[in-house]
Short mmCIF file of C-alpha atoms and ligand atoms in Angstrom, two decimals:
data_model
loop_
_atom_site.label_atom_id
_atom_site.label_comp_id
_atom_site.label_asym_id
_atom_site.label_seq_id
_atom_site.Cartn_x
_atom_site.Cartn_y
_atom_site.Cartn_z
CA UNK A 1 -28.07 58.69 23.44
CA UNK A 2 -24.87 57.23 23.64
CA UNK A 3 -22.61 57.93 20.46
CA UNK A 4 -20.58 54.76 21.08
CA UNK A 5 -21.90 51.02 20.86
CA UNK A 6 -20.28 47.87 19.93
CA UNK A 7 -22.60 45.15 19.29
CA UNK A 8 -21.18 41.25 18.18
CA UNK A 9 -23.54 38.88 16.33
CA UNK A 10 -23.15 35.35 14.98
CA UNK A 11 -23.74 33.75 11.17
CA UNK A 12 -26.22 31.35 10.44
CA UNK A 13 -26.38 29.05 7.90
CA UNK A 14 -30.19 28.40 6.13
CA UNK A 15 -31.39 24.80 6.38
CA UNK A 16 -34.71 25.62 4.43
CA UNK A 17 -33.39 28.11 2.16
CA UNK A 18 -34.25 31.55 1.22
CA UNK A 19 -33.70 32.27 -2.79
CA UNK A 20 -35.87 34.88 -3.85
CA UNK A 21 -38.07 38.45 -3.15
CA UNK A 22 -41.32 39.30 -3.17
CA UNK A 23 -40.71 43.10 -3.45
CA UNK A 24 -38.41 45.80 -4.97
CA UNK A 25 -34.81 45.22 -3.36
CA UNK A 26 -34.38 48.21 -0.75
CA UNK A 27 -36.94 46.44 1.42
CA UNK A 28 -35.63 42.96 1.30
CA UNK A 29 -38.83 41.15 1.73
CA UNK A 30 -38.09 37.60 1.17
CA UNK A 31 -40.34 35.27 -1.50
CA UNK A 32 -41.24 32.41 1.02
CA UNK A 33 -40.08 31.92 4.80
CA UNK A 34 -36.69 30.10 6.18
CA UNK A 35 -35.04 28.68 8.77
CA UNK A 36 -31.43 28.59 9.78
CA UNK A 37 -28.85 27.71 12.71
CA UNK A 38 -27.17 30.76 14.25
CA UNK A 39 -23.24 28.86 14.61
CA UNK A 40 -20.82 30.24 17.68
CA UNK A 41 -17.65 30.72 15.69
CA UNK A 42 -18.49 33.17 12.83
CA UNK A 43 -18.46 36.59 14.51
CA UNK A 44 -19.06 39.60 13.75
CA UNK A 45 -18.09 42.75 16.09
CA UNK A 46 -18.80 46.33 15.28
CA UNK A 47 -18.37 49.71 16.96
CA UNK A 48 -20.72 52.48 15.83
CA UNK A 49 -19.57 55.95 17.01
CA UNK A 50 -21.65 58.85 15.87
CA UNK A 51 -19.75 62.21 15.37
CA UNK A 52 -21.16 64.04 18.02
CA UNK A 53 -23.85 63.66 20.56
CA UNK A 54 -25.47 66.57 19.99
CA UNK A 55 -26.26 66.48 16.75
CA UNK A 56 -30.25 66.43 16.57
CA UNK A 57 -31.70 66.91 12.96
CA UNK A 58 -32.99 69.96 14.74
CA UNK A 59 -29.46 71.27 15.92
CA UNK A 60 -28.65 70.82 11.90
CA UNK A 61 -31.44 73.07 10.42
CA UNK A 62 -30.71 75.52 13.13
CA UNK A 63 -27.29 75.52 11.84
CA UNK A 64 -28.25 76.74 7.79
CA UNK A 65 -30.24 73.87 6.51
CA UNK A 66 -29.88 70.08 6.15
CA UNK A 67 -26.38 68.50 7.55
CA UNK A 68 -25.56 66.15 4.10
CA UNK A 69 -22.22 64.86 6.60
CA UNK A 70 -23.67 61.24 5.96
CA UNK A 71 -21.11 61.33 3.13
CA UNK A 72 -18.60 61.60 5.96
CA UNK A 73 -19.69 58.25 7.19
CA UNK A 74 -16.48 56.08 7.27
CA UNK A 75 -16.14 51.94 7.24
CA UNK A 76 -13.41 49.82 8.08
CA UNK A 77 -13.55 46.32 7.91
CA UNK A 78 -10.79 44.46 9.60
CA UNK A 79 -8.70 47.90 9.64
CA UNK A 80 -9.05 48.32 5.83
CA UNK A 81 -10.54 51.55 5.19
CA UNK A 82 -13.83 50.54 2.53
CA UNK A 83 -14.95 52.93 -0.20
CA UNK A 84 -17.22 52.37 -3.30
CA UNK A 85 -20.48 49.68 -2.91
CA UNK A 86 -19.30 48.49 0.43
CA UNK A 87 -19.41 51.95 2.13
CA UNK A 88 -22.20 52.74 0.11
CA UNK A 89 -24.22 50.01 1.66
CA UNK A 90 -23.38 50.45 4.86
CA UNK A 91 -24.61 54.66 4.53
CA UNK A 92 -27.83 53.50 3.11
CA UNK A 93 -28.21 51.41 5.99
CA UNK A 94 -26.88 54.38 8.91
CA UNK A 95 -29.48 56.11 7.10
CA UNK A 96 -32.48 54.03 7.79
CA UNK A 97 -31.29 54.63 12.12
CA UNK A 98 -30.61 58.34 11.28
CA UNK A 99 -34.10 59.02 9.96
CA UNK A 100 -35.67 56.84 12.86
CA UNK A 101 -33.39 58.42 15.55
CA UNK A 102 -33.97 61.83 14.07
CA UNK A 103 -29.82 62.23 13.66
CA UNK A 104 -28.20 63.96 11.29
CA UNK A 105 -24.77 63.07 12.16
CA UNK A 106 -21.96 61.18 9.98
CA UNK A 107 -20.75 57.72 11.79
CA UNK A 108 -18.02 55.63 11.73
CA UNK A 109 -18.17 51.65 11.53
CA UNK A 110 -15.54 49.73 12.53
CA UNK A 111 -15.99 45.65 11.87
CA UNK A 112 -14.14 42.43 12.40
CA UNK A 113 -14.97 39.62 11.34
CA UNK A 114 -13.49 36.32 13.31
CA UNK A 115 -13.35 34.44 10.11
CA UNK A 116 -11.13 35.90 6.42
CA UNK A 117 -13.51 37.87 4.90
CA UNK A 118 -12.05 37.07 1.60
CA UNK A 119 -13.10 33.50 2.25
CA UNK A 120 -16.48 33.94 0.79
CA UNK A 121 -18.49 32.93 3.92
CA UNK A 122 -22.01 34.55 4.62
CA UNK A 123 -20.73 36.94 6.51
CA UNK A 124 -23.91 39.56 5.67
CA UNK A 125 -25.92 38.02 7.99
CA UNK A 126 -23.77 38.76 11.36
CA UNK A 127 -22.92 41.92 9.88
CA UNK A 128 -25.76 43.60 9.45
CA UNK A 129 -26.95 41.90 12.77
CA UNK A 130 -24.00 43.58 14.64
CA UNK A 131 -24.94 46.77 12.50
CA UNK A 132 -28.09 47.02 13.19
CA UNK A 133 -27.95 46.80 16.81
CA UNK A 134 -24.45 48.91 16.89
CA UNK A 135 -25.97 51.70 15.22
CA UNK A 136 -29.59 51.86 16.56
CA UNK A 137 -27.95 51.67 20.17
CA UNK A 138 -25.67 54.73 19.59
CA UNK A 139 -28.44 56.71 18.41
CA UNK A 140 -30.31 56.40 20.81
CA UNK A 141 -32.66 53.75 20.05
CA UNK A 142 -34.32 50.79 22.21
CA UNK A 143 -35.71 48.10 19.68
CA UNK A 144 -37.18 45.16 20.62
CA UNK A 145 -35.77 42.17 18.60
CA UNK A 146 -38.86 41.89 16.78
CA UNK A 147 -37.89 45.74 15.21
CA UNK A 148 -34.46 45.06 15.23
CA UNK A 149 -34.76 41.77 12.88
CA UNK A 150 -36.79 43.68 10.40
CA UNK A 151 -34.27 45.96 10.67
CA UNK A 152 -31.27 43.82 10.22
CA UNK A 153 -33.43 42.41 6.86
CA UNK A 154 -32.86 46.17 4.90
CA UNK A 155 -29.00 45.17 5.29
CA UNK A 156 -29.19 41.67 3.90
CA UNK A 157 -32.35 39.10 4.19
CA UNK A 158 -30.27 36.46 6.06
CA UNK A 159 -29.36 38.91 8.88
CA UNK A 160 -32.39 39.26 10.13
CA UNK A 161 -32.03 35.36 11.32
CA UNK A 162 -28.85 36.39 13.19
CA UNK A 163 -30.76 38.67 15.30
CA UNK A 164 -31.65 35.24 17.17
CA UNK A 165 -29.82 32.76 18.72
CA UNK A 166 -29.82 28.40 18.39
CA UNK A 167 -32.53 27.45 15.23
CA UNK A 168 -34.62 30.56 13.75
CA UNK A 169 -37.08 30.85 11.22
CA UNK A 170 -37.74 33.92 8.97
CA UNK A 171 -41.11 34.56 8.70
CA UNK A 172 -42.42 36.23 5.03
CA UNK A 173 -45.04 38.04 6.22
CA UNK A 174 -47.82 40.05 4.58
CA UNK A 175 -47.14 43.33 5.10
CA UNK A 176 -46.23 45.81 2.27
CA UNK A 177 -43.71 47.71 4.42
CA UNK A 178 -42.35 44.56 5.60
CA UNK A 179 -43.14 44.78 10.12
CA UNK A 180 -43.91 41.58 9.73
CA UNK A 181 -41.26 40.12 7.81
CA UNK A 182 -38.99 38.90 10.64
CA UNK A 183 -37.64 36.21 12.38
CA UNK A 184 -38.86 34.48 15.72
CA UNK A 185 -36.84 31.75 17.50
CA UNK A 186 -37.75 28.42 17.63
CA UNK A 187 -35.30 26.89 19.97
CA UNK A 188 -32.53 28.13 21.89
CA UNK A 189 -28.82 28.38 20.90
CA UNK A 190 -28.88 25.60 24.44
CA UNK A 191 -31.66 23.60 23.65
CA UNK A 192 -30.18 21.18 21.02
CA UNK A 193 -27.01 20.14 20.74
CA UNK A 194 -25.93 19.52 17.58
CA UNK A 195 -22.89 20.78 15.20
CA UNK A 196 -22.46 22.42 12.18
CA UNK A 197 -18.95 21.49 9.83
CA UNK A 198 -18.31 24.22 8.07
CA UNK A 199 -15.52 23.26 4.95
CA UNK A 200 -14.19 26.32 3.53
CA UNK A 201 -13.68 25.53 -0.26
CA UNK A 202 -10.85 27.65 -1.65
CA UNK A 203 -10.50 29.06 -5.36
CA UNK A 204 -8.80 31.61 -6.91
CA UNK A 205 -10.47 33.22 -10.01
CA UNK A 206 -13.75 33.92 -10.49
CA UNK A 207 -15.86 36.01 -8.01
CA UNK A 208 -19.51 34.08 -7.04
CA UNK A 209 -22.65 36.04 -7.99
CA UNK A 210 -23.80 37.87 -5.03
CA UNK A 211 -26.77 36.81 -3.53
CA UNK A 212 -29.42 39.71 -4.61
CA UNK A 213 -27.95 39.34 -8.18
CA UNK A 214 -28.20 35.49 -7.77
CA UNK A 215 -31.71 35.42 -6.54
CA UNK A 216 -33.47 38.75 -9.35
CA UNK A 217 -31.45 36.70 -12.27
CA UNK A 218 -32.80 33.47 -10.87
CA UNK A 219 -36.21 34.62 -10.36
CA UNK A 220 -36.39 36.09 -13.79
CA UNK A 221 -34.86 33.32 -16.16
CA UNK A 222 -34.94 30.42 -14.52
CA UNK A 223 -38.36 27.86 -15.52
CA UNK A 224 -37.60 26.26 -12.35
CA UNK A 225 -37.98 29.34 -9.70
CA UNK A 226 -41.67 28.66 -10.09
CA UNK A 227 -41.15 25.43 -8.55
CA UNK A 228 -38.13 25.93 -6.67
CA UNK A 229 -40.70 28.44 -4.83
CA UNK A 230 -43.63 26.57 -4.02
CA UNK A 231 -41.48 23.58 -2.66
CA UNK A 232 -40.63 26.00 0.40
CA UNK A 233 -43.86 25.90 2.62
CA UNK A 234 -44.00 22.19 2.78
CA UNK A 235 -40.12 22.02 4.00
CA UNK A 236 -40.98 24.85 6.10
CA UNK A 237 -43.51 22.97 8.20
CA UNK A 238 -41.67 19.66 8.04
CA UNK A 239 -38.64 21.19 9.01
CA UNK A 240 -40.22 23.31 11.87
CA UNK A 241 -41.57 19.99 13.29
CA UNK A 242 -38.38 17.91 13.37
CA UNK A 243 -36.90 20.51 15.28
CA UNK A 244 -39.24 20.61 17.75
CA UNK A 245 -38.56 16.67 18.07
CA UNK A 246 -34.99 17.16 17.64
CA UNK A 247 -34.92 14.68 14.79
CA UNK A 248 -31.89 15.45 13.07
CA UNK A 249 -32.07 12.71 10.00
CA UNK A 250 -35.47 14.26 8.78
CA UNK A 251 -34.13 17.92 9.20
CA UNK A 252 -30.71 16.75 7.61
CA UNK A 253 -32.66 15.22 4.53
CA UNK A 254 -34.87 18.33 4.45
CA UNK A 255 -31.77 20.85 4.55
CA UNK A 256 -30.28 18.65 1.89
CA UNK A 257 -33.35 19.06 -0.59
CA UNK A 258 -33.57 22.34 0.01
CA UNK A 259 -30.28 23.61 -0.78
CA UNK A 260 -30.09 21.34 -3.88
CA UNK A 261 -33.58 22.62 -4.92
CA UNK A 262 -32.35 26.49 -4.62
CA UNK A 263 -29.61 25.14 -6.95
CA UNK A 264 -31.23 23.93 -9.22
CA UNK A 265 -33.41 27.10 -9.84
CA UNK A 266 -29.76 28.98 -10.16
CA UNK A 267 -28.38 26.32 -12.33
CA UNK A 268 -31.54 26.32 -14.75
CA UNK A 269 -31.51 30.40 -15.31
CA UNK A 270 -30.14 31.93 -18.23
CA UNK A 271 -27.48 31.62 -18.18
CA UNK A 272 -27.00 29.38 -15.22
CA UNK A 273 -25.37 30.51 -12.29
CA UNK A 274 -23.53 27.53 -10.72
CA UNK A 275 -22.10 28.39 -7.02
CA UNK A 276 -20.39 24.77 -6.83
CA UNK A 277 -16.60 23.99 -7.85
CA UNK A 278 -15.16 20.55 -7.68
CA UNK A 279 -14.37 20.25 -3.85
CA UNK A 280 -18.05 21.30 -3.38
CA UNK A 281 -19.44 18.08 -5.34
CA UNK A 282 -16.75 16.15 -3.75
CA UNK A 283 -17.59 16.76 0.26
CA UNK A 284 -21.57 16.23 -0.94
CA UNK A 285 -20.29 12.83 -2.00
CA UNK A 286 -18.06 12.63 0.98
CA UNK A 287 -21.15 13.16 3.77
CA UNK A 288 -23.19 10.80 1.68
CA UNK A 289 -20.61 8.03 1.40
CA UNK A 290 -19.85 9.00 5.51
CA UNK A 291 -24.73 8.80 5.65
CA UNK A 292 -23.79 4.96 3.89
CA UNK A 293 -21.59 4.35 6.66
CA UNK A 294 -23.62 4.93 9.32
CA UNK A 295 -22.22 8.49 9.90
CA UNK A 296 -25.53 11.03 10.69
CA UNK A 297 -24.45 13.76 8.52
CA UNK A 298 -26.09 16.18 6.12
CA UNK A 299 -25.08 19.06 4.02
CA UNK A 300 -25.95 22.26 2.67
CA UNK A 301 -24.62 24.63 0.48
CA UNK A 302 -25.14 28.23 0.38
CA UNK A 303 -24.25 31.34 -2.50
CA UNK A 304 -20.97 29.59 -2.54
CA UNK A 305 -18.18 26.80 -2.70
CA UNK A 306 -18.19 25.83 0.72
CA UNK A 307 -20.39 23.18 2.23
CA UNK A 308 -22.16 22.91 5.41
CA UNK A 309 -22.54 20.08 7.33
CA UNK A 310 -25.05 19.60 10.24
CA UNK A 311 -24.35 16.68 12.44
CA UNK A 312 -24.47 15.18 15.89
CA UNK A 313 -21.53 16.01 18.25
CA UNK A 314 -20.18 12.61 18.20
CA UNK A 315 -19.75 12.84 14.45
CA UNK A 316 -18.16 15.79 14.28
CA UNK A 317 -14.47 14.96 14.33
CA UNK A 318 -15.42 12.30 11.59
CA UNK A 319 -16.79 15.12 9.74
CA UNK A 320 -13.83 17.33 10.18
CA UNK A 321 -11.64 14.87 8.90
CA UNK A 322 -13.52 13.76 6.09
CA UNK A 323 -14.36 16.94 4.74
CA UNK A 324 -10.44 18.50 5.78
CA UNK A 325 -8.92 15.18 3.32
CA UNK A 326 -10.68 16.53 0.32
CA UNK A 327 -8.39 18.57 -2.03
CA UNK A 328 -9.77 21.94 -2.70
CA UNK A 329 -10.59 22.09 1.33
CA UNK A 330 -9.26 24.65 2.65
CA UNK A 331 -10.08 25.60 6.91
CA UNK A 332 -12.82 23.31 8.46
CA UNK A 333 -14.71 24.56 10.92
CA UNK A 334 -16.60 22.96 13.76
CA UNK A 335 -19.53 25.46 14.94
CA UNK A 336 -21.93 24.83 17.67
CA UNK A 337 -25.23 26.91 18.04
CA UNK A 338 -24.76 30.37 18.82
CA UNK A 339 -26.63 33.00 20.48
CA UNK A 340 -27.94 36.06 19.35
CA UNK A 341 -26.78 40.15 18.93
CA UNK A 342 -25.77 41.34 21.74
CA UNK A 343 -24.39 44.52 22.87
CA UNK A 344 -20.66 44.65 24.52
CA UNK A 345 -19.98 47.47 27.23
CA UNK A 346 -16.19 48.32 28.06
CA UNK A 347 -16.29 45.25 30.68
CA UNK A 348 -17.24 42.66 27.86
CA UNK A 349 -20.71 41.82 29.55
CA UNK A 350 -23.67 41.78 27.67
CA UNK A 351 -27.22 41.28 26.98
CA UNK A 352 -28.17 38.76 24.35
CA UNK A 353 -31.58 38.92 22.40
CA UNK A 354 -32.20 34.59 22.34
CA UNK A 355 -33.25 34.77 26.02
CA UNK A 356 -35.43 37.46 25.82
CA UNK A 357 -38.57 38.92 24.49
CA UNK A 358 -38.18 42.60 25.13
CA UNK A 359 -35.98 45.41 23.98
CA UNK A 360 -32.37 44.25 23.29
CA UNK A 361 -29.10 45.57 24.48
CA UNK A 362 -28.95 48.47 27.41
CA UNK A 363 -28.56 51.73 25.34
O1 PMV B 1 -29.21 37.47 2.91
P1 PMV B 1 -28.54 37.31 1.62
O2 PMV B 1 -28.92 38.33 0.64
O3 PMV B 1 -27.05 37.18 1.79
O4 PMV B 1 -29.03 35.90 0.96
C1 PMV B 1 -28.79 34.65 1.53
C2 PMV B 1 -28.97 33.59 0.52
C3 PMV B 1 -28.53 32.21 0.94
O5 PMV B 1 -27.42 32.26 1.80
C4 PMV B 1 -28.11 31.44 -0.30
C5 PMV B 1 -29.66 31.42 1.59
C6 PMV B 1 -30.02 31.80 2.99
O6 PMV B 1 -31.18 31.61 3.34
O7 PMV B 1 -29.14 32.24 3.76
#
């Protein structure tokens, strides 16, 4: 076992969409599939360090019963120490490698995010990514990426995408206990180029509706999740297939339905949750006005204000400006395809899961 790991994993941002669960919420198991881009520049890094090697469930009993230290878990996230939900997640989650590693030792997580947290940017998905292989690694633990996706899923459904590098999908699967509800990689971080704008949309006020909230009050008021649902398969396949071609104008018009579709589910509950402020409409009108113009450009938009745009490379800087012009825009981001988790050792090398198969990392 090692007691130490740091482990850094990218974002991705869903171009068929994921809005909805087929199963009580500990187990994350999405409604339908999805399929995303893993993007280079929002990282995640997190060091796991376990309290002490030696500390074997075993050891623990032997010591005058069960060690309840897990309530000595500490998290800091960008040097702020967390309490409350956010530390409470992130126990929950230790737990789930504890009980598999057969520790009974308290941890400390220490994150950083390369983007503000504050900003409102999906950054579950990397973290729980990073987590996941972090924590698993410094117990002791050798996943394979298959068991480390489903793993990343208990933190947050999207982070079991960020497990993989370049274009991913999330597979529903079957399964009550949810082995089979993971994601598999369906082209490299290296095998199409393409870019991904992101336009941070600033706004004081009002917090969004978290995701898990979003989706249960979506799924239970809305007379359009019924709909919203069964539109996924068919974007699913389409979508799978113009990657595979690398035909960006039918994957851009696919990511464009979908994420308007998984709005208006939200926007038809009761009451409506509505994710978009005024910047928001206005760069969806911007990349359309840019499509009119000859511009290959198409956007998504996630639990959120800020807007997405997939491109081609030689668009980009269009894109950038476009989007950075609108008032409301805040940073504006050009991402390329990024790989998958990967472990960092003191020298900074690593192993990373998108070119291989087998177990991940080098614990
Ligand atoms: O993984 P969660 O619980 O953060 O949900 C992600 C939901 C969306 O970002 C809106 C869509 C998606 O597929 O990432």
């Amino acid at each position: 076992m090692h007691g130490v790991c740091t482990a850094q994993a990218h974002a991705n941002i869903a171009l068929v969409k994921y809005w909805g669960k087929r199963s009580p919420d500990e187990l994350n198991l999405p409604a339908a599939g999805s399929i995303s881009l893993t993007v280079d520049r929002l990282i995640t890094t997190t060091t796991v360090r376990f309290a002490c090697a030696n500390g074997k469930k075993g050891d623990a009993l032997a010591g005058g019963g069960r060690n309840q230290d897990h309530n000595r878990d500490s998290f800091f996230l960008d040097g702020a120490e967390q309490h409350g939900e956010r530390l409470a997640k992130i126990r929950r989650f230790l737990d789930l490698v504890r009980a598999r590693a057969g520790l009974d030792t308290p941890a400390t997580v220490e994150s950083t995010n390369s983007f503000p947290t504050a900003s409102g940017l999906a950054s579950s998905a990397s973290a729980f990514a990073a987590l996941a292989l972090a924590a698993s690694s410094a117990a002791g633990l050798r996943l394979s990426s298959a068991e480390l996706s489903v793993l990343a899923r208990r933190g947050s459904g999207s982070a079991a995408r960020s497990v993989l590098g370049g274009f991913v999908e999330m597979l529903k699967g079957e399964r009550a206990d949810g082995t089979d509800a993971r994601a598999t990689q369906l082209l490299s971080e290296d095998a199409w180029d393409v870019r991904l704008v992101v336009a941070i949309v600033g706004h004081g006020g009002t917090k969004d509706t978290p995701s898990t909230q979003g989706m249960r009050h979506t799924a239970m008021t809305s007379p359009l999740f019924e709909g919203w649902l069964a539109s996924v398969a068919t974007d699913l396949d389409a979508a799978r297939q113009a990657i595979h071609r690398r035909q960006l104008s039918v994957l851009g018009e696919i990511a464009e339905r979908s994420a308007l579709t998984m709005h208006a589910s939200a926007l038809a509950a009761r009451p409506g949750i509505v994710y978009f402020r005024g910047a928001t409409i206005e760069a969806v009108h911007a990349v359309r006005l840019l499509r009119r113009g000859g511009v290959e450009a198409y956007f998504t938009v996630d639990a959120g204000p800020h807007v997405k745009v997939l491109c081609e490379p030689g668009a980009a800087s269009k894109v950038v400006e476009t989007l950075g012009a609108i008032p409301g825009v805040g940073r504006v981001l050009e991402c390329r395809p990024g790989g998958g988790v990967r472990l960092l050792d003191e020298s900074n090398t690593s192993t990373n899961t998108s070119t291989k198969n087998g177990p991940v990392g080098s614990a």
